[in-house]
Short mmCIF file of C-alpha atoms in Angstrom, two decimals:
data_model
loop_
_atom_site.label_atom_id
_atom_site.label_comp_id
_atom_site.label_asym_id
_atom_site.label_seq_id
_atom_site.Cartn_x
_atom_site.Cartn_y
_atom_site.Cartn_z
CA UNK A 62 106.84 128.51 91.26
CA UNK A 63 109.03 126.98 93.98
CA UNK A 64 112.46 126.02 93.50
CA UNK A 65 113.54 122.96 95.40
CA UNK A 66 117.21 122.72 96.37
CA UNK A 67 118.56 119.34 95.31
CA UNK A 68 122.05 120.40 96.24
CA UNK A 69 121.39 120.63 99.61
CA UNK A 70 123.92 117.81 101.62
CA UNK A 71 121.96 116.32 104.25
CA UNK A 72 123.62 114.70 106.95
CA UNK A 73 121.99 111.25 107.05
CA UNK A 74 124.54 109.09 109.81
CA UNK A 75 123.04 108.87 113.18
CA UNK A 76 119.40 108.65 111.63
CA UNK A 77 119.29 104.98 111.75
CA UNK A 78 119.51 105.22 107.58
CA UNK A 79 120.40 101.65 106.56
CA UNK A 80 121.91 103.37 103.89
CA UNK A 81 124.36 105.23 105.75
CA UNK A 82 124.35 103.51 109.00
CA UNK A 83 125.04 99.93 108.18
CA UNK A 84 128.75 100.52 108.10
CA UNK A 85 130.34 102.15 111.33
CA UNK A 86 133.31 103.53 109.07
CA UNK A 87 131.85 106.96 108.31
CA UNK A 88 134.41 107.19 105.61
CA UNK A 89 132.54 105.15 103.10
CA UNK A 90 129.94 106.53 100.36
CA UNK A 91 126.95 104.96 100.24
CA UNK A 92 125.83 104.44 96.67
CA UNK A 93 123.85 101.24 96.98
CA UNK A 94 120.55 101.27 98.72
CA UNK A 95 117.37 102.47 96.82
CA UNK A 96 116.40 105.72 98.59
CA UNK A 97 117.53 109.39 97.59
CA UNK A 98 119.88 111.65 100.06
CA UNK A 99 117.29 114.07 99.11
CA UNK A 100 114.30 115.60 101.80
CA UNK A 101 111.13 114.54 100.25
CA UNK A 102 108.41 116.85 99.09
CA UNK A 103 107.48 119.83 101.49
CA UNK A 104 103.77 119.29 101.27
CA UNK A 105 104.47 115.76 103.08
CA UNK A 106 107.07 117.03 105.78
CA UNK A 107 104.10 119.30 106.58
CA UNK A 108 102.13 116.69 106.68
CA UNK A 109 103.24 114.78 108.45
CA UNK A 110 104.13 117.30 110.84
CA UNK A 111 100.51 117.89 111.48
CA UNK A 112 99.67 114.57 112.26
CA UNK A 113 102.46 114.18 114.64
CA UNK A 114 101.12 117.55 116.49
CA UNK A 115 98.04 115.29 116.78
CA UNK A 116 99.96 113.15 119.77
CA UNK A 117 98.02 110.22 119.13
CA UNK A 118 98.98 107.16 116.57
CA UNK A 119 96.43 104.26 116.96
CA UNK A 120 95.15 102.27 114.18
CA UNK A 121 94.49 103.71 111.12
CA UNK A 122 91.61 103.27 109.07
CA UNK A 123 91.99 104.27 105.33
CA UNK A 124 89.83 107.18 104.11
CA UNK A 125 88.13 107.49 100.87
CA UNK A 126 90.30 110.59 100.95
CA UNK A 127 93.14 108.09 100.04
CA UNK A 128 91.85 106.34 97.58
CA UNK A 129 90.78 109.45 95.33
CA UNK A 130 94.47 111.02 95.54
CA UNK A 131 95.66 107.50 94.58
CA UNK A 132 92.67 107.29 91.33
CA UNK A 133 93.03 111.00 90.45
CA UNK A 134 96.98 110.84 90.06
CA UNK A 135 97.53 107.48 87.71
CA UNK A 136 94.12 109.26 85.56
CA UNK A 137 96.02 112.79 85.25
CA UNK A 138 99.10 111.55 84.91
CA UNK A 139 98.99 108.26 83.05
CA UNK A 140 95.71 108.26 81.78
CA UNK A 141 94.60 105.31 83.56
CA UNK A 142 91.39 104.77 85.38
CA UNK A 143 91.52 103.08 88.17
CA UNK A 144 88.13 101.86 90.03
CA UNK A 145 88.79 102.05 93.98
CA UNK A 146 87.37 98.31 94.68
CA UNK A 147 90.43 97.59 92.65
CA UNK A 148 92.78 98.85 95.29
CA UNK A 149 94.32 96.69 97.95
CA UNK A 150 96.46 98.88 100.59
CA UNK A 151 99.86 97.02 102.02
CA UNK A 152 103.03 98.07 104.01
CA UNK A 153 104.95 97.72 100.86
CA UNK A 154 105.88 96.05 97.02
CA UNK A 155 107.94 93.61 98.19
CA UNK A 156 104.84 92.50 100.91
CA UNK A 157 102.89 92.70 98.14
CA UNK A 158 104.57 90.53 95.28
CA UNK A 159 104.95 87.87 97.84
CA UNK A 160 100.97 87.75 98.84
CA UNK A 161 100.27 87.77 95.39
CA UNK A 162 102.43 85.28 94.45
CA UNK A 163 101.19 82.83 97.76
CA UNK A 164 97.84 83.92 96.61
CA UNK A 165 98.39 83.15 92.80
CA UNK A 166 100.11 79.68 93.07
CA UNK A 167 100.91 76.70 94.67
CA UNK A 168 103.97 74.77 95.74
CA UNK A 169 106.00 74.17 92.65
CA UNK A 170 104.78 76.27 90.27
CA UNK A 171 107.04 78.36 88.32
CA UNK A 172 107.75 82.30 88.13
CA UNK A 173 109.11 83.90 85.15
CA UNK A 174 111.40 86.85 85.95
CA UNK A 175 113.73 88.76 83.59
CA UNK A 176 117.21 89.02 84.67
CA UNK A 177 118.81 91.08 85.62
CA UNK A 178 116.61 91.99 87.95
CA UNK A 179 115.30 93.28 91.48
CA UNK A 180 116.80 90.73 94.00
CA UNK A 181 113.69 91.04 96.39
CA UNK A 182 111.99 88.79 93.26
CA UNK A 183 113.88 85.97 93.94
CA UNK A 184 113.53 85.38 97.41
CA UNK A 185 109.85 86.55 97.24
CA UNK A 186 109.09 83.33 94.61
CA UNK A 187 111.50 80.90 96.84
CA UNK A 188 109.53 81.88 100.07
CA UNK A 189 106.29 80.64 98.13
CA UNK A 190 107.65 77.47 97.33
CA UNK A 191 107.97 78.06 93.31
CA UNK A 192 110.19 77.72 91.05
CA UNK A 193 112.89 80.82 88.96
CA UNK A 194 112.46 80.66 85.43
CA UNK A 195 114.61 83.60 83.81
CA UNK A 196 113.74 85.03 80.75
CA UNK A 197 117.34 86.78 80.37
CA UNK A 198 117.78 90.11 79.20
CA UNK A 199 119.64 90.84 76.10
CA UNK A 200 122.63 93.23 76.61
CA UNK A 201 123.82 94.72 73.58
CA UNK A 202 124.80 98.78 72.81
CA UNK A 203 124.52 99.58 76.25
CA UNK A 204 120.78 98.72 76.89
CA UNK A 205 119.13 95.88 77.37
CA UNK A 206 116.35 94.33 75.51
CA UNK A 207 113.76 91.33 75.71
CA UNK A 208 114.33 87.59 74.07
CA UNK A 209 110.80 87.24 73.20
CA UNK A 210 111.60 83.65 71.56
CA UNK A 211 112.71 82.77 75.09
CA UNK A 212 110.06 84.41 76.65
CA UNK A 213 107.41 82.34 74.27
CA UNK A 214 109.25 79.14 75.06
CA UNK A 215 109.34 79.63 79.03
CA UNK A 216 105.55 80.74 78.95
CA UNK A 217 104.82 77.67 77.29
CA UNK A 218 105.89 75.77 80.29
CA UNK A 219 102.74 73.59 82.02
CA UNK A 220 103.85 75.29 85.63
CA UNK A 221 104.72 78.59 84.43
CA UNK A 222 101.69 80.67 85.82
CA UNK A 223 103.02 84.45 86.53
CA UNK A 224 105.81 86.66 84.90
CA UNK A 225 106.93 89.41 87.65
CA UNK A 226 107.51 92.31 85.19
CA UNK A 227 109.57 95.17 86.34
CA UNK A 228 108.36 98.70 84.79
CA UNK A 229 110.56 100.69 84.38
CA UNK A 230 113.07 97.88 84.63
CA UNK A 231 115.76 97.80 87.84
CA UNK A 232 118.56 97.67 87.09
CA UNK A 233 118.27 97.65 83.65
CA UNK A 234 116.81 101.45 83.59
CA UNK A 235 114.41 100.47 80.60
CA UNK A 236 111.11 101.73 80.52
CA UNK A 237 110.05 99.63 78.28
CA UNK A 238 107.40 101.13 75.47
CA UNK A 239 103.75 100.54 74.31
CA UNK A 240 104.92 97.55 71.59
CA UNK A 241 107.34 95.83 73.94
CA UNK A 242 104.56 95.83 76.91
CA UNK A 243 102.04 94.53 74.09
CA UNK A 244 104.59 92.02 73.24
CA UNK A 245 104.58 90.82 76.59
CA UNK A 246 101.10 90.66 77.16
CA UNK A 247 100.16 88.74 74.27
CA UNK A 248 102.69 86.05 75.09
CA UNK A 249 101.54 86.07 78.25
CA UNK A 250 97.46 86.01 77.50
CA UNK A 251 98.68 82.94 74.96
CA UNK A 252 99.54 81.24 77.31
CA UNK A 253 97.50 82.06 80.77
CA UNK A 254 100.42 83.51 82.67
CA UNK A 255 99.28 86.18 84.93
CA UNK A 256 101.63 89.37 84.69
CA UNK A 257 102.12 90.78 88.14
CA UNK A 258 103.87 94.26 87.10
CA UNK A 259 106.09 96.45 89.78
CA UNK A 260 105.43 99.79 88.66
CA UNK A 261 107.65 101.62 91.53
CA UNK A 262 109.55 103.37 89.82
CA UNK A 263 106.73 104.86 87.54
CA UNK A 264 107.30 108.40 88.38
CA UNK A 265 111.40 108.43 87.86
CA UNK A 266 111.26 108.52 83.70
CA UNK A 267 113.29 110.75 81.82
CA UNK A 268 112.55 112.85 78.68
CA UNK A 269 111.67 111.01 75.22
CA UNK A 270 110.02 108.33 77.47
CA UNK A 271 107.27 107.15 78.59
CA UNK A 272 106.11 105.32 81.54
CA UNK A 273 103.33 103.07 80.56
CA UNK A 274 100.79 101.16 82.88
CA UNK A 275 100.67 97.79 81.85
CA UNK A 276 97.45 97.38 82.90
CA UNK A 277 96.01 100.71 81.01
CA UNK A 278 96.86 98.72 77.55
CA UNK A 279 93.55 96.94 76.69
CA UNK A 280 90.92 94.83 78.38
CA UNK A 281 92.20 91.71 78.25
CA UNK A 282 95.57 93.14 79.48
CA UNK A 283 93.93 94.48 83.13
CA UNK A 284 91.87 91.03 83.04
CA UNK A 285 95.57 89.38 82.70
CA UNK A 286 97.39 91.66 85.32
CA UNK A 287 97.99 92.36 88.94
CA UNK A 288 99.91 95.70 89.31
CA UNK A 289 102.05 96.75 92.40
CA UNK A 290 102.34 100.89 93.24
CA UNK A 291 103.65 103.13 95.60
CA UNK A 292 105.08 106.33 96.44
CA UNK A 293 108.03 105.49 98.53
CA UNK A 294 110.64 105.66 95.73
CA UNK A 295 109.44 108.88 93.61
CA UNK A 296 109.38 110.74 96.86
CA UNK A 297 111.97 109.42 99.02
CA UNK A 298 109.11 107.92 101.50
CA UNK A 299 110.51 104.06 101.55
CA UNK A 300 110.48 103.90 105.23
CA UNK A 301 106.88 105.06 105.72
CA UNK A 302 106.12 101.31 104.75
CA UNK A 303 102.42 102.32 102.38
CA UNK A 304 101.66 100.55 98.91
CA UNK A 305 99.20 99.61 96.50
CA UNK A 306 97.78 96.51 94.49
CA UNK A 307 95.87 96.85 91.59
CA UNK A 308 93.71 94.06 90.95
CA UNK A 309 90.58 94.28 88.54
CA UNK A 310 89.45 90.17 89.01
CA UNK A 311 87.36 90.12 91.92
CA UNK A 312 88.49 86.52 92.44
CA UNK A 313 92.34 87.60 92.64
CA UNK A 314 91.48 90.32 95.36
CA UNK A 315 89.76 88.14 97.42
CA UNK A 316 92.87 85.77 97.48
CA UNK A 317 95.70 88.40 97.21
CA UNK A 318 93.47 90.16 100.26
CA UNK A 319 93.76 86.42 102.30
CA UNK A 320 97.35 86.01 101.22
CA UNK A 321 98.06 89.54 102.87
CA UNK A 322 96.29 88.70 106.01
CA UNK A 323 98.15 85.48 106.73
CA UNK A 324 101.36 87.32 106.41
CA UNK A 325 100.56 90.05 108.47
CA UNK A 326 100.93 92.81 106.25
CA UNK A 327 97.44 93.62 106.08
CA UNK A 328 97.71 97.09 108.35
CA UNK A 329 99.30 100.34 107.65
CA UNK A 330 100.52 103.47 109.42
CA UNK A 331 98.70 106.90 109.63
CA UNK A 332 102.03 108.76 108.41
CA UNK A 333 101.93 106.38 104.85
CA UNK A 334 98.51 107.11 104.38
CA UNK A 335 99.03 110.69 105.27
CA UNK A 336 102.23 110.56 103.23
CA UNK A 337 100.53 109.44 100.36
CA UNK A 338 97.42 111.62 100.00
CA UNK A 339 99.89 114.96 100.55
CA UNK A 340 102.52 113.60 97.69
CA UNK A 341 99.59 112.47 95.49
CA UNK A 342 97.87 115.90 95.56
CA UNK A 343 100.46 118.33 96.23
CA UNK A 344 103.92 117.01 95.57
CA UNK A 345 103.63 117.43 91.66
CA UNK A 346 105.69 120.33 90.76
CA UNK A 347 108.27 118.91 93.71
CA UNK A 348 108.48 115.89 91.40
CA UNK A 349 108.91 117.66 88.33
CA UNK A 350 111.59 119.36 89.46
CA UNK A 351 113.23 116.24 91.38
CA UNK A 352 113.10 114.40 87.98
CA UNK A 353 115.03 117.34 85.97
CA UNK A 354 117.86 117.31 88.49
CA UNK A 355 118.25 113.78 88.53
CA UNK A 356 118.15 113.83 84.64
CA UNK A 357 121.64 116.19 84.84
CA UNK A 358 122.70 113.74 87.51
CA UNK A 359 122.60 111.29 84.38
CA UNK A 360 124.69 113.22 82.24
CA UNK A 361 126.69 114.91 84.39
CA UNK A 362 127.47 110.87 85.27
CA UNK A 363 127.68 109.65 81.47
CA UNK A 364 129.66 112.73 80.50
CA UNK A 365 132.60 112.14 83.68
CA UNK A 366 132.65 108.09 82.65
CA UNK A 367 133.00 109.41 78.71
CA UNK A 368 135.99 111.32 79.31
CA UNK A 369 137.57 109.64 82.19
CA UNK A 370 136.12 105.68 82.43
CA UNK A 371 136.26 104.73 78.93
CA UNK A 372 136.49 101.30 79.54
CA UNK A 373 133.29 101.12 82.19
CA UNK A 374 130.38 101.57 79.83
CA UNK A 375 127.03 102.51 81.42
CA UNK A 376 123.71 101.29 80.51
CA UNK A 377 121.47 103.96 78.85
CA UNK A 378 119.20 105.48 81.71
CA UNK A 379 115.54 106.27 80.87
CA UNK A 380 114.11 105.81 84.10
CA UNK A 381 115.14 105.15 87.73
CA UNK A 382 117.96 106.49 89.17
CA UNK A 383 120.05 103.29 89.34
CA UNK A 384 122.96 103.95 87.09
CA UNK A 385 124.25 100.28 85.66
CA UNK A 386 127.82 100.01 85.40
CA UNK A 387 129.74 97.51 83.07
CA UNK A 388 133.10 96.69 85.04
CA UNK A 389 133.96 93.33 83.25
CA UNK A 390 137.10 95.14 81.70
CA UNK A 391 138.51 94.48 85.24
CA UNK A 392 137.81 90.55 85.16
CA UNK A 393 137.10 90.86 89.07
CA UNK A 394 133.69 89.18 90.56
CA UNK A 395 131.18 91.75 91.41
CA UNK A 396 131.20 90.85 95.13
CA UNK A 397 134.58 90.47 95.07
CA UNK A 398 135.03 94.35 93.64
CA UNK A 399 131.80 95.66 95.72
CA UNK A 400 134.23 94.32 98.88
CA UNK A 401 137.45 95.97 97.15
CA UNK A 402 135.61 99.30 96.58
CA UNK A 403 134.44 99.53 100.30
CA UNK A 404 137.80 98.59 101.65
CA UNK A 405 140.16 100.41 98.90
CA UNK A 406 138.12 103.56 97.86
CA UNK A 407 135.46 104.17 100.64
CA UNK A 408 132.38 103.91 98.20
CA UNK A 409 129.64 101.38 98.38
CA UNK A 410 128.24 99.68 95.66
CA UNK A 411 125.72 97.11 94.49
CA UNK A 412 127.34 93.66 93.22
CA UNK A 413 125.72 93.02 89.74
CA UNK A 414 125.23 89.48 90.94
CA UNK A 415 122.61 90.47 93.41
CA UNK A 416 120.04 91.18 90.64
CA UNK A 417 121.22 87.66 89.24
CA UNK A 418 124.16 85.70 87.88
CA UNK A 419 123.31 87.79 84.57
CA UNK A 420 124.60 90.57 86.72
CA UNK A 421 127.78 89.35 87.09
CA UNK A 422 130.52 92.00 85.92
CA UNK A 423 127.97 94.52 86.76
CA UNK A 424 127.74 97.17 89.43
CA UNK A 425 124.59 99.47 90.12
CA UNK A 426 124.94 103.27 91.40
CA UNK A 427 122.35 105.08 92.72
CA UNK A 428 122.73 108.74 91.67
CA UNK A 429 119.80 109.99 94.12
CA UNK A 430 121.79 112.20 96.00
CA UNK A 431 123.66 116.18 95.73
CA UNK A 432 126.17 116.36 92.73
CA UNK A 433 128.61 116.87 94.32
CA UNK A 434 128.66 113.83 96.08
CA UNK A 435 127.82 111.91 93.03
CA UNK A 436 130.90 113.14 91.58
CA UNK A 437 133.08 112.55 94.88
CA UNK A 438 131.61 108.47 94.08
CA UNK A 439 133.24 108.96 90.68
CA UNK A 440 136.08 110.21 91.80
CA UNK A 441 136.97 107.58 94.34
CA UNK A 442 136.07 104.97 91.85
CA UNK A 443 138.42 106.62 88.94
CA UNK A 444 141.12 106.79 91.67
CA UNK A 445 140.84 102.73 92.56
CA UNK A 446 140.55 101.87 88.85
CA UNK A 447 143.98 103.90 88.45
CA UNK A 448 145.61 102.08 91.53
CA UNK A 449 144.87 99.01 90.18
CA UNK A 450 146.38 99.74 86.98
CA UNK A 451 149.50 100.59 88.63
#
């Protein structure tokens, strides 16, 4: 077997990374964007490789090839069975919950979302013309866990008609289990509200958990569901711009398909379909290994803020690698300490507030990325909290 070298630092300014390049002080840390400081999967670099040798890129027409590395990975892995007419290609989730939901509604309807949560939800519902209805997240014991009273009550609305479900949850890091997904699902089925699940971060789950497909449940559940997939954040591929929808109802597709073609995101590139077929069917024991280093990432993380951040509690991680910070000790507004942090202690962080005002107090880290430079983030960020103290 392999050994991949996780270690490695990568120089990433110059690359045109908006991770690393959207500041011109090459000082700061970047800690904020979603994508790993990590080189993806060898089977993809070569790959792609190939296909660039090639020395032609014109449009790209999806093989069946693509579709059976997509099928024969989520029926391996997650013991689902997915049926290619299901499958609906895109340039990405974010493309993809916004078709659906133009596809799925009409102008005022409403969109239950459970906050904190992904920003990209909220902007995806307002650009459709509907309505935020938040379901909030209760945070208690450092973990966060669903108000299904609330949850009843808001499905009950007459214009509720989809709940975007986030599984595993950013930034929560829940990856929420078989009776909390049947929960769901049964409110949701009582009521006719179609559950439109972003499953992105299926791959990043840690020991003693299990990432479930909400759509592999039962029946009625795939009937009830829409599900969004891709690669790009389980192997560091975000910028290839490839993704999947899941749709069983025949009806849906044919809508979500229009919806897709009237915002223009109806094509792809040969490098994500390329991308995708390599990672699918060779990029498994790459994975594997990715998901064991980021796991001592975790608590190498929980173990420094244990001994040395007391007062800065982190959410329980058991998928993603989006730490969740609570800095409310500090009584400072999270965009007002995500600008402090950037200007005081060169590290760049995610304002709570951007996943919703429930986020407020909040800061996410995103541990994808060498040790070492994880714990230089620490570091800086024990060093401000001392200044400030002073």
């Amino acid at each position: 077997m392999k050994t991949y070298n996780f270690d490695e630092i990568i120089p990433r300014h110059g690359s045109d990374s908006y991770k690393w390049d959207s500041t011109t002080n090459q000082d700061v840390l970047p800690m904020w964007v979603a994508d790993m400081d990590f080189r993806t999967a060898p089977p993809i670099i070569e790959e792609l490789q190939q296909r660039v040798s090639h020395g032609i890129f014109g449009y790209t027409r999806v093989p069946d090839a693509y579709y059976n590395a997509v099928t024969n990975w989520f029926s391996r892995r997650h013991n689902w069975q997915i049926d290619k007419n299901w499958i609906i290609y895109t340039s990405g989730v974010v493309p993809a919950i916004s078709a659906i939901i133009k596809a799925l509604t009409k102008t005022g309807d409403k969109v239950i979302v459970q906050t904190p949560v992904y920003n990209c939800f909220f902007s995806s519902i307002r650009n459709n013309g509907c309505e935020i209805l938040c379901n909030r997240l209760i945070y208690e014991h450092n973990t966060y866990r669903i108000d299904y009273e609330d949850l009843e009550q808001k499905a009950s609305d007459p214009k509720a008609r989809i709940l975007l479900l986030c599984n595993p949850h950013n930034p929560a890091g829940r990856v929420w289990t078989i009776n909390e997904l049947k929960r769901i699902g049964e409110i949701c089925i009582r009521h006719g509200i179609i559950v439109v699940s972003d499953e992105i971060h299926c791959e990043l789950v840690y020991p003693g958990h299990r990432y479930i497909p909400f759509a592999s449940i039962s029946e009625d559940f795939l009937h009830q569901s829409v599900t969004c997939l891709s690669p790009s954040k389980s192997f560091n591929i975000a910028g290839l711009q490839i993704a999947n929808i899941i749709s069983f109802d025949e009806n849906w597709r044919k809508k979500i398909d229009k919806a897709i073609n009237i915002n223009e995101v109806c094509d792809v590139n040969p490098f994500g379909v390329r991308a995708t077929i390599a990672a699918y069917n060779k990029g498994e024991e790459w994975l594997q290994q990715l998901i064991s280093y980021l796991k001592a990432n975790y608590d190498c993380f929980k173990d420094f803020c244990d001994k040395n951040l007391t007062d800065f509690p982190i959410a329980k991680l058991e998928g993603t690698y989006l730490v969740w910070m609570d800095c409310r000790k500090l009584d400072i507004p999270s965009e007002e300490l995500e600008r402090q942090l950037i200007k005081e202690a060169k590290l760049w962080l995610n304002a709570g507030t951007m996943y919703g005002q429930d986020g407020e107090g909040f800061m996410r880290w995103n541990i994808a990325c060498p040790r070492a430079r994880m714990l230089e983030g620490l570091e800086r960020f024990y060093k401000f909290i001392n200044q400030s103290k002073a």
